[in-house]
Every structure is written in C-alpha cells, then in structure tokens.
Coordinates of C-alpha atoms (C1' of nucleotides) in Angstrom, one line a residue:
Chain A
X1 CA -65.1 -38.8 -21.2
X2 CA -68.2 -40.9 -20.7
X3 CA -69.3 -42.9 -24.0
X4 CA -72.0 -44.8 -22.6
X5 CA -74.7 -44.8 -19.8
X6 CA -77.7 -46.9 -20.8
X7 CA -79.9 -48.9 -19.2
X8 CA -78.9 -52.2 -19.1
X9 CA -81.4 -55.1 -19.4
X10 CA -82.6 -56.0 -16.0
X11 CA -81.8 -59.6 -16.2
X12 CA -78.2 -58.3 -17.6
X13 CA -77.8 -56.1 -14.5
X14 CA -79.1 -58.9 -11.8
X15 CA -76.8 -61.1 -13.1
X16 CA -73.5 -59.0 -12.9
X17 CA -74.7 -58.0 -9.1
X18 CA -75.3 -61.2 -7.9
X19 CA -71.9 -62.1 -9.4
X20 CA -70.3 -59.0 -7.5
X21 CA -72.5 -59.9 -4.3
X22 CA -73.4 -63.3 -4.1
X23 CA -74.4 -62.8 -0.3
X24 CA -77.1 -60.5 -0.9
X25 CA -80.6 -62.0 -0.6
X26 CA -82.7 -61.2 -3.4
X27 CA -85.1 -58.8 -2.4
X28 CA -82.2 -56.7 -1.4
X29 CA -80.5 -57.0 -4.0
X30 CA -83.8 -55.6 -6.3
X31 CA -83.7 -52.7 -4.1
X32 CA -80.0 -52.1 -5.0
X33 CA -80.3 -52.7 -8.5
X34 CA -82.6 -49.9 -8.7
X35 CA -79.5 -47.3 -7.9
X36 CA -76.9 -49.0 -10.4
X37 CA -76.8 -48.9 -14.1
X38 CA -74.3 -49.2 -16.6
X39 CA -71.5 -47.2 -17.6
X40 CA -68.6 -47.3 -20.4
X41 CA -66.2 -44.3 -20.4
X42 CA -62.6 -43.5 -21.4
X43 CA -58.2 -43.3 -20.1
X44 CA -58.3 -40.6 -17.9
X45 CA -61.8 -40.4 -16.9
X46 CA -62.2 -39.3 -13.2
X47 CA -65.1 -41.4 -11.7
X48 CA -63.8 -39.0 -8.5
X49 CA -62.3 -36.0 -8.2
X50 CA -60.3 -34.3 -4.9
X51 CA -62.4 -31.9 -3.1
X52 CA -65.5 -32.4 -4.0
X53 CA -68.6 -34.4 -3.0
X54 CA -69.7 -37.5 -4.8
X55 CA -72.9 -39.9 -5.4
X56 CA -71.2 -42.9 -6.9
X57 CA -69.6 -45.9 -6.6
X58 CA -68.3 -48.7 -9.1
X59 CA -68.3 -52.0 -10.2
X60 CA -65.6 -52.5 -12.5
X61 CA -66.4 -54.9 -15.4
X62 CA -63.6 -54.3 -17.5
X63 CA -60.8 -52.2 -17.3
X64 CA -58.8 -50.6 -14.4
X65 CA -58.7 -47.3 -12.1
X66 CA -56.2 -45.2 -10.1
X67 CA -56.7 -43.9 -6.7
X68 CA -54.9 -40.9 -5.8
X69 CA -53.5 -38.0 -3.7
X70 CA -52.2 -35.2 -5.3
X71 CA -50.8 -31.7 -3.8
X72 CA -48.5 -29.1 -5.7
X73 CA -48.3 -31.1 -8.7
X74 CA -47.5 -34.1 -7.3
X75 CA -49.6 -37.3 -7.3
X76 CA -49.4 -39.8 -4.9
X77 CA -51.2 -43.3 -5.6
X78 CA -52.9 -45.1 -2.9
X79 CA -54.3 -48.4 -4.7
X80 CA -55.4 -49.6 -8.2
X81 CA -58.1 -51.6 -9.0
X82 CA -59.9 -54.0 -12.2
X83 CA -62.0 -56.5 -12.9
X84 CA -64.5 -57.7 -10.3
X85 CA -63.3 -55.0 -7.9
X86 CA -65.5 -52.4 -6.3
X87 CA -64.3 -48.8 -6.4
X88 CA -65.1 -45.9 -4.3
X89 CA -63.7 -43.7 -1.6
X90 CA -64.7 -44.1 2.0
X91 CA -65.2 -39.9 2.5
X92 CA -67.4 -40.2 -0.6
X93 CA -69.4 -43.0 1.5
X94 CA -69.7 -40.8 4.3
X95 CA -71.0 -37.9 2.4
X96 CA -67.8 -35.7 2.6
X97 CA -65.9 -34.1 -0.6
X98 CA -63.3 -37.2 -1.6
X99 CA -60.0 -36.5 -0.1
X100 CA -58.8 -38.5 -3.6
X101 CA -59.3 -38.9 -7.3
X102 CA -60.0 -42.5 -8.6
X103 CA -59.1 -41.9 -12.6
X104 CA -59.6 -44.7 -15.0
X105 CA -56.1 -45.8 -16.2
X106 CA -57.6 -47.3 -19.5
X107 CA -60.9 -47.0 -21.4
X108 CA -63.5 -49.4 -19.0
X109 CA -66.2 -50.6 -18.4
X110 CA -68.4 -50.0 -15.1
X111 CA -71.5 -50.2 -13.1
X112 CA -72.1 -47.2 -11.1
X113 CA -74.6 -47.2 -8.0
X114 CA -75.7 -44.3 -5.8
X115 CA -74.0 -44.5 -2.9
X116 CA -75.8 -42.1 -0.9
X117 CA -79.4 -44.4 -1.5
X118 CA -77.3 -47.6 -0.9
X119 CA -76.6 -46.0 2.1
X120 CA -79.8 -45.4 2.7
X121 CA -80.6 -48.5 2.6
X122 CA -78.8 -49.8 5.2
X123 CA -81.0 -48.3 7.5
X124 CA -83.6 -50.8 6.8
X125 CA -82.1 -53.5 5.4
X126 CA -79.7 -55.5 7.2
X127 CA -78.0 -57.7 3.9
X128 CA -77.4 -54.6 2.5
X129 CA -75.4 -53.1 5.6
X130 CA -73.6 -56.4 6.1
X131 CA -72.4 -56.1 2.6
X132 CA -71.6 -52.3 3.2
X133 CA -69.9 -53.5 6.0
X134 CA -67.8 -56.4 4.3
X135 CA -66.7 -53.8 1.7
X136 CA -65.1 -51.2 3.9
X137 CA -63.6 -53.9 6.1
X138 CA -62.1 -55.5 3.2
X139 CA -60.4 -51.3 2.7
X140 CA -59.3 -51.4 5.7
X141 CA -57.9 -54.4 6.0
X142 CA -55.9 -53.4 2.9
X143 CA -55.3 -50.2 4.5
X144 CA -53.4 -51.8 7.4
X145 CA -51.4 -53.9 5.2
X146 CA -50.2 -50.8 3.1
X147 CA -49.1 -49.0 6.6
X148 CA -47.7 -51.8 7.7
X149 CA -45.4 -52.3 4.6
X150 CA -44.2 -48.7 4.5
X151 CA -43.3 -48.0 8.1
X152 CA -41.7 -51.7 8.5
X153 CA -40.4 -52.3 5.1
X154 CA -37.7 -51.3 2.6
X155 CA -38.4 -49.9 -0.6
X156 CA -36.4 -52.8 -2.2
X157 CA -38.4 -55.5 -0.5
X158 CA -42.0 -53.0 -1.1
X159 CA -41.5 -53.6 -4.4
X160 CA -40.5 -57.1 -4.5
X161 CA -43.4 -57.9 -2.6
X162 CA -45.7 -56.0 -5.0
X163 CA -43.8 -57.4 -7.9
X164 CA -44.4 -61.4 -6.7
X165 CA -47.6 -60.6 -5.2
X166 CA -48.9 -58.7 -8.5
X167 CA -46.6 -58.7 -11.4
X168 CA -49.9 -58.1 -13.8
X169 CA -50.0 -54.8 -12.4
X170 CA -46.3 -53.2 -14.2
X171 CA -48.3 -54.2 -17.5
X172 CA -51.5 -51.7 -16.2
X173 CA -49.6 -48.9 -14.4
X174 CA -46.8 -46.6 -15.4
X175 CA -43.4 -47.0 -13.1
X176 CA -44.4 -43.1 -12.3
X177 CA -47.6 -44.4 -10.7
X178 CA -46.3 -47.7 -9.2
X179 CA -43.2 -45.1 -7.8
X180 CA -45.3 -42.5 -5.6
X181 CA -47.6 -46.0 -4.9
X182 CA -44.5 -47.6 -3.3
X183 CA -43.4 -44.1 -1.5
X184 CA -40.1 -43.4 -3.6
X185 CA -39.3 -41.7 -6.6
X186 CA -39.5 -42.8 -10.3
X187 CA -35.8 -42.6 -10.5
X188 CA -35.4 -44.7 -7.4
X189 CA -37.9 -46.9 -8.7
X190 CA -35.7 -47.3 -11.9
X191 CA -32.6 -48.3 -10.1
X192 CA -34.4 -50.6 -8.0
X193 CA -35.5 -52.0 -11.1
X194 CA -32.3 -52.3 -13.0
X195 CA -31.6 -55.3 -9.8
Chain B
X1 CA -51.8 -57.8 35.2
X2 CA -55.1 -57.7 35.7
X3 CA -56.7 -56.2 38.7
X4 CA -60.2 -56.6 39.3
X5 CA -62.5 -58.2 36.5
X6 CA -66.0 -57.3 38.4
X7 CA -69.2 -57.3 37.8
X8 CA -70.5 -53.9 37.5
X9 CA -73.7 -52.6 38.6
X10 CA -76.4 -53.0 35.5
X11 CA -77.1 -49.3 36.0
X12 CA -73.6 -48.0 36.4
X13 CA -72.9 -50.1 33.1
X14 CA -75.5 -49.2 31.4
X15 CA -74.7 -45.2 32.1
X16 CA -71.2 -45.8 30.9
X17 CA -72.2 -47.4 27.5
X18 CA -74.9 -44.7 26.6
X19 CA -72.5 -42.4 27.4
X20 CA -70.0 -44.0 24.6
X21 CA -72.8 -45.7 22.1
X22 CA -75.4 -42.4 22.4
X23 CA -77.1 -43.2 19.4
X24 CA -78.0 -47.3 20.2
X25 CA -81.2 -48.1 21.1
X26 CA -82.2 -49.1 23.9
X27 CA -83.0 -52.7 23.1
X28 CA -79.8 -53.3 21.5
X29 CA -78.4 -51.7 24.5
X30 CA -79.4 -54.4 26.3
X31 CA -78.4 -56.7 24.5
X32 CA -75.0 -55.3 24.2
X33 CA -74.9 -55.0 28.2
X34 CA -74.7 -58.5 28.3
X35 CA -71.7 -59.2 26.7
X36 CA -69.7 -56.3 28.6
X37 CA -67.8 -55.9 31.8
X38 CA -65.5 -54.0 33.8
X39 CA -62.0 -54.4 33.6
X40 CA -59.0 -53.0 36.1
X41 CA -55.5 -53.4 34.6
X42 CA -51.9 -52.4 35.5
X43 CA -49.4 -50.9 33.3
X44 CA -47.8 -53.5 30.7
X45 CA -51.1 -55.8 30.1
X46 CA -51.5 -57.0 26.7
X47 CA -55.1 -56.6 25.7
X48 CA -54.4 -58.2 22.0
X49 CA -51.2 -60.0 21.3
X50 CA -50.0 -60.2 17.8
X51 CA -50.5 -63.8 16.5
X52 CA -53.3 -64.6 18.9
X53 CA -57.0 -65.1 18.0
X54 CA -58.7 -62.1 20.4
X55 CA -62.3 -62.3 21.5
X56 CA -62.7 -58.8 23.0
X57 CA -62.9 -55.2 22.3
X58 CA -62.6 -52.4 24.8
X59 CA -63.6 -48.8 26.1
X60 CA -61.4 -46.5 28.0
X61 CA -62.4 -45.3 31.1
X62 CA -59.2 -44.0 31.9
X63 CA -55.9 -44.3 30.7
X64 CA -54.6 -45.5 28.1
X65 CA -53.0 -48.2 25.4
X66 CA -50.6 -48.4 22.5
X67 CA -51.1 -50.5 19.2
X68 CA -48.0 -51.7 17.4
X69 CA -46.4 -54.2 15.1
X70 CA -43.3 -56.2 16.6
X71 CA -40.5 -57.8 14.5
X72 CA -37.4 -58.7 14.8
X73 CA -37.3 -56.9 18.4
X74 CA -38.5 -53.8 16.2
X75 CA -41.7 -52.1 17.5
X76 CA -43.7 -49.6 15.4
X77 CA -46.4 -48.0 17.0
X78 CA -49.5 -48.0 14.8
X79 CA -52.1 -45.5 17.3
X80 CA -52.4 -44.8 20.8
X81 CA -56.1 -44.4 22.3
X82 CA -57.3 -42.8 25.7
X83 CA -60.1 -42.0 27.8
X84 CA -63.8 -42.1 25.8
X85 CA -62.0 -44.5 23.1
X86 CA -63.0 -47.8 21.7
X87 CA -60.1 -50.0 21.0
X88 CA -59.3 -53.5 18.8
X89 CA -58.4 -54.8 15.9
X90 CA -59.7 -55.0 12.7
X91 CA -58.4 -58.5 12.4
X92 CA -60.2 -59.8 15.8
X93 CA -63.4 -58.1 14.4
X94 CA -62.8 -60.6 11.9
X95 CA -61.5 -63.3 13.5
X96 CA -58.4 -63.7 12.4
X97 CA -55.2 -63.2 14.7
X98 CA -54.4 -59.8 15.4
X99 CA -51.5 -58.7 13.5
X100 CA -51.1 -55.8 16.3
X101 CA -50.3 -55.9 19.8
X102 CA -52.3 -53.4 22.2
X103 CA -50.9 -52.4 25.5
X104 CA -51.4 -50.6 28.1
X105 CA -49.2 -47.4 28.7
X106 CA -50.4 -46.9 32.0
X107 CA -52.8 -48.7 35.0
X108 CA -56.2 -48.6 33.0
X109 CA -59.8 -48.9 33.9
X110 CA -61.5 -50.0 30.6
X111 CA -65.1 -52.1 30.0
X112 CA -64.0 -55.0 27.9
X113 CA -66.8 -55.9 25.8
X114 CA -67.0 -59.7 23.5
X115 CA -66.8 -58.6 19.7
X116 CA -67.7 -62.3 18.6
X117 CA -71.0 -62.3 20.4
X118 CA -71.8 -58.1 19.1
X119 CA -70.5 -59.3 15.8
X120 CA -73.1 -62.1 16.0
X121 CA -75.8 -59.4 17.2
X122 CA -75.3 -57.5 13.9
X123 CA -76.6 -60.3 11.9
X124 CA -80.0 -59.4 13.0
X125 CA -79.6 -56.0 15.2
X126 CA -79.3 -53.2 12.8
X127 CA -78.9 -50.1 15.8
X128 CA -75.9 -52.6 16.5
X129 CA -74.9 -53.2 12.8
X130 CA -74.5 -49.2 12.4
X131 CA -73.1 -49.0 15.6
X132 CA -69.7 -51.1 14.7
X133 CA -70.3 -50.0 11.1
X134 CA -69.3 -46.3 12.5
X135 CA -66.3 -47.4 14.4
X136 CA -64.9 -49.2 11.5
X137 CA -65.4 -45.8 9.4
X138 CA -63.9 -43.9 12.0
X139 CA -60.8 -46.2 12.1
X140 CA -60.7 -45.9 8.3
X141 CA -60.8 -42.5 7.8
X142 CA -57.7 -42.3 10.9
X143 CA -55.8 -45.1 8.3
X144 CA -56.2 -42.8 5.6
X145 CA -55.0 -39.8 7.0
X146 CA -51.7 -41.6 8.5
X147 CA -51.2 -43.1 4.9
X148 CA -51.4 -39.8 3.6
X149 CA -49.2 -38.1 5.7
X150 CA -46.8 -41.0 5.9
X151 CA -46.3 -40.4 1.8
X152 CA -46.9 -36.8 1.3
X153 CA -45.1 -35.4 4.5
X154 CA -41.5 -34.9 5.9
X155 CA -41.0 -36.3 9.0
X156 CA -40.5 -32.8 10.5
X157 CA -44.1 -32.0 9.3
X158 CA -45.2 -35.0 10.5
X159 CA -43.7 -33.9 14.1
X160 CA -45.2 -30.5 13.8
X161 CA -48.8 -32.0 12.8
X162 CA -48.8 -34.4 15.7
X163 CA -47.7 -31.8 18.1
X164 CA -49.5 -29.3 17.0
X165 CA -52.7 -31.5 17.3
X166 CA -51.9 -33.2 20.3
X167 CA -49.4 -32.0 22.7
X168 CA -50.5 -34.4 25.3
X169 CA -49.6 -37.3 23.5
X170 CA -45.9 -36.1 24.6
X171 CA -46.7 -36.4 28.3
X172 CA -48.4 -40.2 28.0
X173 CA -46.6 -41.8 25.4
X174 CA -42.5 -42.2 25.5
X175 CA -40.2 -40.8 22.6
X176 CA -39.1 -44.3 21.3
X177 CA -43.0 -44.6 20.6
X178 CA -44.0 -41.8 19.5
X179 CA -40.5 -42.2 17.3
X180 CA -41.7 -45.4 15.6
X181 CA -45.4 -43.7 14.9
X182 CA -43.9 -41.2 13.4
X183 CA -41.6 -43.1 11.2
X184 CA -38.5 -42.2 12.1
X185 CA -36.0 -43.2 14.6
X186 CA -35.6 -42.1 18.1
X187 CA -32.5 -40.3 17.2
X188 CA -33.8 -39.0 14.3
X189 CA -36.9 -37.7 16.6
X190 CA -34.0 -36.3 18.9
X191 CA -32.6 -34.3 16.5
X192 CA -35.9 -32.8 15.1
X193 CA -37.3 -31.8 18.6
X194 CA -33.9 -29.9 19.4
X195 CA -34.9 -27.3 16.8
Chain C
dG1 C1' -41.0 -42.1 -41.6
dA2 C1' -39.9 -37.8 -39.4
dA3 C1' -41.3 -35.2 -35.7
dT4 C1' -43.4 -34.6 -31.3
dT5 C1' -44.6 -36.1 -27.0
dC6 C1' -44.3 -38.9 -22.9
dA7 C1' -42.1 -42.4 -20.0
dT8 C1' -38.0 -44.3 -18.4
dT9 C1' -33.2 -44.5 -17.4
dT10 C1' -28.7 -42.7 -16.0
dG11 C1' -25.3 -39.7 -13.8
dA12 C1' -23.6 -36.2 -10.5
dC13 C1' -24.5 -34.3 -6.4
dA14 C1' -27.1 -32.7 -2.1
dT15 C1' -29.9 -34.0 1.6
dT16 C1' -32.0 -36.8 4.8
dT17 C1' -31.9 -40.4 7.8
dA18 C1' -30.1 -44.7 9.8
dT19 C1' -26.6 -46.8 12.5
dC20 C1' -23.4 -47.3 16.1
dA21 C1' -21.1 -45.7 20.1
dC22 C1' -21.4 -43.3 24.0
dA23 C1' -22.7 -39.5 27.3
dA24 C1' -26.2 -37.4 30.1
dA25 C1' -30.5 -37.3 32.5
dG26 C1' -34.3 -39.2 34.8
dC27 C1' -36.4 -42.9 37.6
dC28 C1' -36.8 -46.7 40.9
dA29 C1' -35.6 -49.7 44.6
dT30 C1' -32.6 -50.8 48.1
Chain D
dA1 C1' -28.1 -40.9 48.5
dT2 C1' -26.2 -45.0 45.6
dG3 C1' -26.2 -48.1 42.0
dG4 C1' -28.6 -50.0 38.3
dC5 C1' -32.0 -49.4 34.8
dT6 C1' -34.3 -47.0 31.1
dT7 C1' -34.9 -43.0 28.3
dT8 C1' -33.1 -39.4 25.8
dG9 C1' -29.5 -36.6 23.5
dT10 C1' -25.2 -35.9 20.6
dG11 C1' -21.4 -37.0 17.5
dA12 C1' -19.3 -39.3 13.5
dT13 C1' -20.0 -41.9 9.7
dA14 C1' -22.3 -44.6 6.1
dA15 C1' -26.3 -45.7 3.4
dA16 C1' -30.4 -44.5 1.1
dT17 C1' -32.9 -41.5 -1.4
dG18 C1' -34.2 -37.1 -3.5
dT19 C1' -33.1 -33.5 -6.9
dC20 C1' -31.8 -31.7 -11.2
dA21 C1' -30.2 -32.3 -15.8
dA22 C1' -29.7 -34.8 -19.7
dA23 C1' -30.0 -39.0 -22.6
dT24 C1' -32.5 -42.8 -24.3
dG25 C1' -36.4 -45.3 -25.6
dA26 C1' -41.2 -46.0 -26.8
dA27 C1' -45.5 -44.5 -28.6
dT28 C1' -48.4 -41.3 -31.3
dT29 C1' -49.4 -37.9 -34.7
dC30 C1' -49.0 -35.7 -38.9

DNA sequence: GAATTCATTTGACATTTATCACAAAGCCAT
DNA sequence: ATGGCTTTGTGATAAATGTCAAATGAATTC
C-alpha cells in the first residue's frame, strides 16, 4: 500500500541522486531527475509484479525489498536489497512483463524513476547510458556469482558463505525466504542451522 | 593452437561485422574494424583462461566454444556458443580476471575483437555504447533463465528443456559437459537419458 | 492475557542424487 | 585389426535432501 508520493524539493531530490550516482554529470543528471520522485509505501508492497509490464525503477532510501520467482504456490527468491541499493528487474528494463515480483519486506522508503524515459535517454546521452550500463553489469556480475555458488557449492557452505558475508540479512529476511534463496528447503535450512 | 591470425580483407571484415552488429553505424563501424581480426584455432585453445586478465572478445564464424568454472579438477560448464555468437566474459569486459575458462569444442574460425579498446570507444561512441549495452542484456536475461531453472526445475526437466530446445547441442558438446551444465553428474545424466 | 496466526523446528520416512567400482562402447594412432 | 585412451552406461551403496505431520515458539489481535 503506497502512503506517500509527493514531490520532493528539487534540491532534496538532487542531492539523494548525486549520492546514488556520483558519476553522472550534471546536466544529465537534471534530465534524470525529471523522471524520479519520491515514494513511501508499506511490508508487502509489490513495486513489481510477475507477468506484467512495468515503468519503474527504485532507489531505496530506507527499508528493504524481495525479489522473487514464484510458480504453484511456491516462491523462490533471487536477491534482496536496502539502503543505497537500486531495484528493478532487467525484463522490466527491456520493456517485457517482469518475469519476477520485487515486494517490499518492511515499510520503506524509495525513489522511483521511469525506466522506460531513462531509457530513453540513453539514446542521446552517453553519462546516462554508462550509468545504465554500470547498473546491469553490477546484476550480472551478481548473477554469475549466484550460479556459480549453486552449481559448485553445498548448501552447508551456501549458507555459510551468505551467513559471514551478510549476517545483517537473517535479521531482514524470514529463514522461508533466505531457504528457497539458498535452493533448499525451510526445514533443511533449519537443520543446517541447528550446526 | 592457433592457426592463422591474418589480416582480413577491410571489405570481407567489414561484411562479417555488419552481418553480426546490423544495427551499428557506419562510423562506429569503422572504428570498431580497427580493433578486429581474424582468428583460425584448433580444438582445445583457451580463448579466456580463468585467473588471467583477457583483452579480447570474439564472434563465431564457425564452430564452437565451452565456458566453465574449474576447481579442484571439477569442471562445470556455464554456456556453450556457436556460429553467429559473440563470446566473453563479463569479468574481462570489466577488467578483472575471468573467473571462466572458454574453450574451444572444436577447430574454430572466429574474429577476435579488443574489448578494452571498444570499451574505451563507448566513452564517447553511443551506436557502440548500445551496441555492448545489448549483448550484456542478452547475457543477462540467459543468466536469469539458467538461475531460474536451476531452482525451480528437476534435473529431468531440466534435461527435457534443453533437449527439447536444442537437440544439437547433443551432437557438439560431450555428456560429461552437458552433465555439469545441467547440474547433475554424468551418471546421474546416464540414468535420465535411459528413460 | 488468552486466542489466533505465522514462522520455525523436529521426527519419520521416501526420494533423489552422489560416489565408487567396473563394464561396455567408441575413437585414434600405430 | 590391436592396444590404449576416452566416453558412456550400469550396479550397489551411502549421503543429502524433500515431504508430510506435528510440536514448539514468537508475534499480533481482541
């Protein structure tokens, strides 16, 4: 449930971009902040939903979000994000209904920016598509990481790595979520746990 | 091994890379040209080896190559790519040493093209910014997919879904491969393809 | 604070898959 | 063809994980 979308003071709005993108020369980044404004919203809000076609992306200010699969009942997640992190989903990006749902996991705060004018944009304007660019490589990079860990990888040492690398994260995410994250089973999860 | 590294006629070059890059403009074809050759390779050759710093991408004439992750005398195939494909690493792109080997599965005729130098064109060639901004995308969207099917399918659906999709794979690529890509072991592969 | 709901843990059992050992088949070079 | 090499297939067993059911614990509402 969305609680808030106001316009944010301009200054306000620079200054939380520039933060995000420090890279981005200024002229481009006036052109972006014309797409983005300010958003507060609720748990359980979906900022994207599976199978249909999206405009947005987010900055998230405050607060964390989900991404997920789901099929039959069952969810599967792929990543979580918070603070300082963008959010979005690379079908959404190229104008395709989102294979996945990004849910907020607790009530946040967020800037949202069109996505399909940002894109846009990147015809023209070449800081813009570098920071485009730098964005999805950064996924993808994570991407690889996450393949790499599940085909080479037990599910012991999964989570051991995602418990040293991130322990923050069992205080954000149910074990349910973390479970279908790391490719087992809550109850496997639980007896991994109890190690 | 490598066979013949040649210089290629500017004509026959250029027809090849418009053929692959239809949408480049002519200017930044050009400018692309000069950082590409022709490249004749035997069965085995490493393109990228895992831990090394990489300066090249590469098109497939014909033939084709294997990515995987090594360890501990363990391989596990990541993709395979043939004729009319680009091919690299998301971590040369960047870089950074590839964390993937590619090799080839067969005597290959490729273009090998320097991704430092096209990288560096993108800082001020936008045909050639979208241009590596779309194979990047297109990777992406292949990593999602195998992520999903990885958690949300059996490995006997995972079988039938690569089969299914491409039954030539089977004739280019050997079980122990195709095994490791799919996630399972070569016996385990065994037993599911005598059903 | 009792009642309800949701998340997590635990136990018993079934299923899948890995592992190890070896046999069979295909391929290559002499 | 013969012998060595690699790839693939099969069997027996063990290990890991899923499934189902129930118990416990934690959080939330009335």
């Amino acid at each position: 449930m969305i609680l808030t979308e106001k316009r944010m003071s301009k200054s306000e709005l620079q200054k939380i971009l520039k933060s995000f993108f420090p890279n981005l020369e200024e002229a481009s980044l006036d052109a972006f902040m014309k797409h983005a404004s300010y958003l507060k919203s609720t748990k359980g809000t979906k900022l994207i939903s599976e199978g249909k076609r999206h405009r947005y992306f987010y900055l998230i200010l405050k607060g964390g979000v989900k991404s997920y699969y789901s099929k039959e009942s069952r969810e599967v997640c792929m990543w979580f994000a918070f603070k300082n992190e963008v959010v979005g989903t690379i079908t959404t990006y190229e104008g395709l209904p989102s294979k996945e749902t990004i849910e907020l996991l607790e009530d946040s705060e967020l800037i949202k920016f069109n996505i399909e004018k940002i894109k846009e944009l990147t015809l023209t304007d070449l800081s813009i598509s570098h920071l485009m660019n730098g964005i999805i490589i950064e996924h993808t990079l994570y991407l690889e990481e996450r393949l790499y860990q599940l085909q080479f990888m037990t599910s012991k040492k999964r989570y051991k790595v995602l418990y040293e690398s991130t322990p923050e994260i069992f205080q954000e995410v149910s074990l349910t979520d973390i479970a279908s994250y790391l490719g087992v089973t809550r109850e496997t999860l639980s007896r991994i746990r109890s190690k």
